[in-house]
mmCIF file of C-alpha atoms in Angstrom:
data_model
loop_
_atom_site.group_PDB
_atom_site.id
_atom_site.type_symbol
_atom_site.label_atom_id
_atom_site.label_comp_id
_atom_site.label_asym_id
_atom_site.label_seq_id
_atom_site.Cartn_x
_atom_site.Cartn_y
_atom_site.Cartn_z
ATOM 1 C CA MET X 112 -52.925 82.386 -27.901
ATOM 2 C CA SER X 113 -52.038 79.301 -25.901
ATOM 3 C CA THR X 114 -53.047 79.025 -22.264
ATOM 4 C CA PHE X 115 -50.532 77.669 -19.774
ATOM 5 C CA LEU X 116 -52.823 77.608 -16.764
ATOM 6 C CA GLU X 117 -56.349 78.599 -15.799
ATOM 7 C CA THR X 118 -57.599 79.445 -12.346
ATOM 8 C CA ALA X 119 -61.138 80.291 -11.297
ATOM 9 C CA ARG X 120 -60.700 83.905 -12.416
ATOM 10 C CA MET X 121 -57.509 84.094 -14.486
ATOM 11 C CA THR X 122 -55.755 82.762 -17.525
ATOM 12 C CA LEU X 123 -51.959 82.603 -17.584
ATOM 13 C CA ARG X 124 -50.441 82.665 -21.043
ATOM 14 C CA PRO X 125 -46.990 83.167 -22.586
ATOM 15 C CA PHE X 126 -45.980 86.734 -23.408
ATOM 16 C CA THR X 127 -45.939 87.945 -27.006
ATOM 17 C CA ALA X 128 -44.273 90.893 -28.736
ATOM 18 C CA GLY X 129 -47.691 92.576 -28.549
ATOM 19 C CA ASP X 130 -47.438 92.870 -24.755
ATOM 20 C CA VAL X 131 -44.938 95.750 -24.733
ATOM 21 C CA ASP X 132 -47.556 98.459 -24.064
ATOM 22 C CA ARG X 133 -49.042 96.445 -21.190
ATOM 23 C CA LEU X 134 -45.621 96.014 -19.615
ATOM 24 C CA VAL X 135 -44.759 99.702 -20.076
ATOM 25 C CA GLU X 136 -47.978 100.630 -18.258
ATOM 26 C CA LEU X 137 -47.315 98.112 -15.475
ATOM 27 C CA ASP X 138 -43.703 99.170 -14.910
ATOM 28 C CA GLY X 139 -44.669 102.824 -15.280
ATOM 29 C CA ASP X 140 -46.710 102.825 -12.069
ATOM 30 C CA PRO X 141 -44.522 104.122 -9.212
ATOM 31 C CA GLU X 142 -46.462 102.081 -6.629
ATOM 32 C CA VAL X 143 -45.975 98.847 -8.600
ATOM 33 C CA MET X 144 -42.231 99.559 -8.798
ATOM 34 C CA ARG X 145 -41.885 100.831 -5.216
ATOM 35 C CA TYR X 146 -40.272 97.705 -3.734
ATOM 36 C CA LEU X 147 -38.354 96.882 -6.904
ATOM 37 C CA ASN X 148 -36.461 100.046 -7.702
ATOM 38 C CA GLY X 149 -37.924 102.781 -5.519
ATOM 39 C CA GLY X 150 -40.729 103.654 -7.965
ATOM 40 C CA ARG X 151 -38.852 104.529 -11.153
ATOM 41 C CA PRO X 152 -40.572 103.618 -14.442
ATOM 42 C CA THR X 153 -38.848 101.159 -16.751
ATOM 43 C CA PRO X 154 -38.058 102.746 -20.137
ATOM 44 C CA ARG X 155 -40.009 101.332 -23.084
ATOM 45 C CA GLU X 156 -36.818 100.396 -24.931
ATOM 46 C CA THR X 157 -35.552 98.433 -21.911
ATOM 47 C CA ILE X 158 -38.837 96.540 -21.753
ATOM 48 C CA ARG X 159 -38.736 95.796 -25.485
ATOM 49 C CA THR X 160 -35.075 94.777 -25.756
ATOM 50 C CA GLU X 161 -34.298 93.321 -22.297
ATOM 51 C CA HIS X 162 -37.388 92.498 -20.235
ATOM 52 C CA LEU X 163 -39.643 90.984 -22.911
ATOM 53 C CA PRO X 164 -36.941 88.560 -24.159
ATOM 54 C CA ARG X 165 -36.371 87.485 -20.512
ATOM 55 C CA LEU X 166 -40.119 87.040 -19.995
ATOM 56 C CA ARG X 167 -40.317 84.890 -23.134
ATOM 57 C CA HIS X 168 -37.275 82.708 -22.386
ATOM 58 C CA SER X 169 -37.975 78.957 -22.358
ATOM 59 C CA PHE X 170 -36.460 76.677 -19.723
ATOM 60 C CA PRO X 171 -35.639 73.167 -20.954
ATOM 61 C CA ALA X 172 -35.887 71.817 -17.402
ATOM 62 C CA THR X 173 -39.624 72.429 -17.242
ATOM 63 C CA GLY X 174 -40.404 72.711 -20.944
ATOM 64 C CA THR X 175 -42.046 76.052 -20.274
ATOM 65 C CA VAL X 176 -41.260 79.729 -20.166
ATOM 66 C CA GLY X 177 -40.661 81.162 -16.713
ATOM 67 C CA TYR X 178 -43.096 84.087 -16.846
ATOM 68 C CA TRP X 179 -46.759 84.341 -17.826
ATOM 69 C CA ALA X 180 -49.078 87.205 -18.608
ATOM 70 C CA ALA X 181 -52.127 87.097 -16.346
ATOM 71 C CA GLU X 182 -55.526 88.059 -17.744
ATOM 72 C CA ALA X 183 -58.945 88.197 -16.138
ATOM 73 C CA LYS X 184 -60.947 85.284 -17.560
ATOM 74 C CA GLU X 185 -64.175 87.179 -18.136
ATOM 75 C CA THR X 186 -62.828 90.462 -19.509
ATOM 76 C CA ARG X 187 -59.373 89.445 -20.842
ATOM 77 C CA ALA X 188 -58.026 92.516 -19.020
ATOM 78 C CA PHE X 189 -54.281 92.397 -18.389
ATOM 79 C CA LEU X 190 -53.678 91.954 -14.650
ATOM 80 C CA GLY X 191 -49.884 91.668 -14.660
ATOM 81 C CA TRP X 192 -47.590 88.665 -14.643
ATOM 82 C CA PHE X 193 -46.431 85.650 -12.671
ATOM 83 C CA GLU X 194 -42.974 84.129 -12.477
ATOM 84 C CA PHE X 195 -42.395 80.425 -11.924
ATOM 85 C CA ARG X 196 -38.952 79.712 -13.311
ATOM 86 C CA PRO X 197 -36.204 77.247 -12.483
ATOM 87 C CA VAL X 198 -33.382 78.774 -10.476
ATOM 88 C CA GLU X 199 -30.969 76.679 -12.554
ATOM 89 C CA GLU X 200 -31.422 76.673 -16.319
ATOM 90 C CA ASP X 201 -31.277 72.890 -16.661
ATOM 91 C CA GLY X 202 -32.930 71.662 -13.459
ATOM 92 C CA PRO X 203 -36.578 71.884 -12.354
ATOM 93 C CA ALA X 204 -35.921 71.012 -8.696
ATOM 94 C CA VAL X 205 -36.031 74.601 -7.366
ATOM 95 C CA VAL X 206 -38.175 77.318 -8.891
ATOM 96 C CA GLU X 207 -38.621 80.966 -8.022
ATOM 97 C CA LEU X 208 -42.158 82.264 -7.585
ATOM 98 C CA GLY X 209 -42.937 85.912 -8.237
ATOM 99 C CA TYR X 210 -45.713 88.227 -9.341
ATOM 100 C CA ARG X 211 -46.169 91.791 -10.490
ATOM 101 C CA LEU X 212 -49.750 92.973 -10.749
ATOM 102 C CA ARG X 213 -51.377 96.207 -11.824
ATOM 103 C CA ARG X 214 -52.538 98.312 -8.906
ATOM 104 C CA ALA X 215 -56.183 97.829 -9.984
ATOM 105 C CA ALA X 216 -55.705 94.086 -9.354
ATOM 106 C CA TRP X 217 -54.321 94.507 -5.827
ATOM 107 C CA GLY X 218 -56.409 93.350 -2.894
ATOM 108 C CA HIS X 219 -58.593 90.976 -4.924
ATOM 109 C CA GLY X 220 -56.727 87.730 -4.206
ATOM 110 C CA TYR X 221 -55.244 87.336 -7.696
ATOM 111 C CA ALA X 222 -51.645 87.032 -6.462
ATOM 112 C CA THR X 223 -52.580 84.277 -4.005
ATOM 113 C CA GLU X 224 -54.816 82.483 -6.520
ATOM 114 C CA GLY X 225 -52.141 82.485 -9.226
ATOM 115 C CA SER X 226 -49.370 81.511 -6.806
ATOM 116 C CA ARG X 227 -51.307 78.549 -5.428
ATOM 117 C CA ALA X 228 -52.171 77.319 -8.925
ATOM 118 C CA LEU X 229 -48.555 77.565 -10.091
ATOM 119 C CA ILE X 230 -47.310 75.764 -6.988
ATOM 120 C CA ARG X 231 -49.838 72.970 -7.541
ATOM 121 C CA LYS X 232 -48.844 72.631 -11.200
ATOM 122 C CA GLY X 233 -45.158 72.691 -10.323
ATOM 123 C CA PHE X 234 -45.421 69.936 -7.745
ATOM 124 C CA THR X 235 -47.858 67.738 -9.701
ATOM 125 C CA GLU X 236 -46.715 68.201 -13.310
ATOM 126 C CA LEU X 237 -43.317 69.889 -13.636
ATOM 127 C CA GLY X 238 -41.063 67.917 -11.288
ATOM 128 C CA VAL X 239 -40.537 70.805 -8.870
ATOM 129 C CA GLN X 240 -39.197 69.887 -5.415
ATOM 130 C CA ARG X 241 -38.936 73.355 -3.815
ATOM 131 C CA VAL X 242 -40.528 76.753 -4.449
ATOM 132 C CA THR X 243 -38.771 79.870 -3.231
ATOM 133 C CA ALA X 244 -39.818 83.539 -3.229
ATOM 134 C CA ASN X 245 -38.133 86.762 -2.129
ATOM 135 C CA THR X 246 -39.165 90.321 -1.363
ATOM 136 C CA MET X 247 -38.100 93.290 0.708
ATOM 137 C CA ALA X 248 -38.694 92.692 4.419
ATOM 138 C CA VAL X 249 -40.940 95.793 4.543
ATOM 139 C CA ASN X 250 -43.209 94.570 1.708
ATOM 140 C CA ALA X 251 -45.970 93.301 3.993
ATOM 141 C CA ALA X 252 -48.504 92.720 1.190
ATOM 142 C CA SER X 253 -46.195 90.453 -0.794
ATOM 143 C CA ARG X 254 -45.187 88.584 2.353
ATOM 144 C CA ARG X 255 -48.875 87.932 3.112
ATOM 145 C CA VAL X 256 -49.350 86.479 -0.369
ATOM 146 C CA MET X 257 -46.407 84.145 0.129
ATOM 147 C CA GLU X 258 -47.820 82.972 3.448
ATOM 148 C CA LYS X 259 -51.333 82.479 2.047
ATOM 149 C CA ALA X 260 -49.819 80.462 -0.800
ATOM 150 C CA GLY X 261 -48.287 78.138 1.799
ATOM 151 C CA LEU X 262 -44.682 79.322 1.843
ATOM 152 C CA ARG X 263 -42.877 79.804 5.149
ATOM 153 C CA HIS X 264 -40.274 82.372 6.149
ATOM 154 C CA VAL X 265 -36.792 80.857 5.785
ATOM 155 C CA ARG X 266 -34.472 83.791 6.388
ATOM 156 C CA THR X 267 -33.935 87.522 6.416
ATOM 157 C CA TYR X 268 -30.779 88.782 4.734
ATOM 158 C CA VAL X 269 -29.155 91.997 3.592
ATOM 159 C CA GLY X 270 -27.932 92.154 0.023
ATOM 160 C CA ASP X 271 -25.290 94.457 -1.342
ATOM 161 C CA TRP X 272 -27.519 96.368 -3.746
ATOM 162 C CA PRO X 273 -25.962 99.043 -5.968
ATOM 163 C CA ASP X 274 -28.979 101.370 -5.572
ATOM 164 C CA ALA X 275 -30.435 101.403 -2.073
ATOM 165 C CA ILE X 276 -34.144 102.267 -1.939
ATOM 166 C CA PRO X 277 -36.328 103.208 1.042
ATOM 167 C CA GLY X 278 -36.800 100.133 3.208
ATOM 168 C CA SER X 279 -33.790 98.232 1.881
ATOM 169 C CA GLU X 280 -31.965 98.848 5.156
ATOM 170 C CA HIS X 281 -34.347 96.275 6.698
ATOM 171 C CA GLY X 282 -33.161 93.592 4.282
ATOM 172 C CA GLU X 283 -34.819 90.991 2.133
ATOM 173 C CA VAL X 284 -36.780 87.913 3.119
ATOM 174 C CA GLU X 285 -36.838 84.470 1.572
ATOM 175 C CA TYR X 286 -39.868 82.198 1.799
ATOM 176 C CA ALA X 287 -40.012 78.584 0.641
ATOM 177 C CA LEU X 288 -42.199 75.504 0.358
ATOM 178 C CA THR X 289 -41.043 71.961 -0.363
ATOM 179 C CA ARG X 290 -43.016 69.355 -2.214
ATOM 180 C CA ALA X 291 -43.171 67.195 0.928
ATOM 181 C CA GLU X 292 -44.596 70.107 2.980
ATOM 182 C CA TRP X 293 -47.144 70.863 0.265
ATOM 183 C CA GLU X 294 -48.195 67.197 0.040
ATOM 184 C CA GLN X 295 -48.672 67.028 3.854
ATOM 185 C CA ARG X 296 -50.872 70.140 3.816
ATOM 186 C CA THR X 297 -52.852 68.883 0.841
ATOM 187 C CA VAL X 298 -53.588 65.571 2.596
ATOM 188 C CA ARG X 299 -54.717 67.387 5.767
ATOM 189 C CA GLN X 300 -57.073 69.605 3.796
#
């Protein structure tokens, strides 16, 4: 299996058809899905026919897929996934950063480690000019990851979601980091 990116503790690789069970387990945890859909599990058939094809989609702008399975380097245990996909199909200038990790991986710094590595790769190898990330305003853990990865709060907004979930009344937040900001911070460090 090809490796897209390695960090100190993780390997990020493209998804395969063999990842369905891992994704069913991940999306079956109500706490993992809490800020996404209120905690409802994603049906296996939806993962197989809709989610996995989306996770395996290639973007010509970057020459990569937009989502990667994350595995612990030492054990090869599935940790979850990372998103780093162009917002526009044919342009690498702006990418969306995201992550969904198994609860067992929470609180160990994996989300920050993977996010920082993807940002570095995006700015140094993929032609990315701006990284953006979004979450519910009440998702304090995800917001901390975005901040630790170097993104700054840009705005809070309220979307018109068809299915409101607890906390959605507080809106969503967008965080972002430009290449110029990242380069300035890298020089200072």
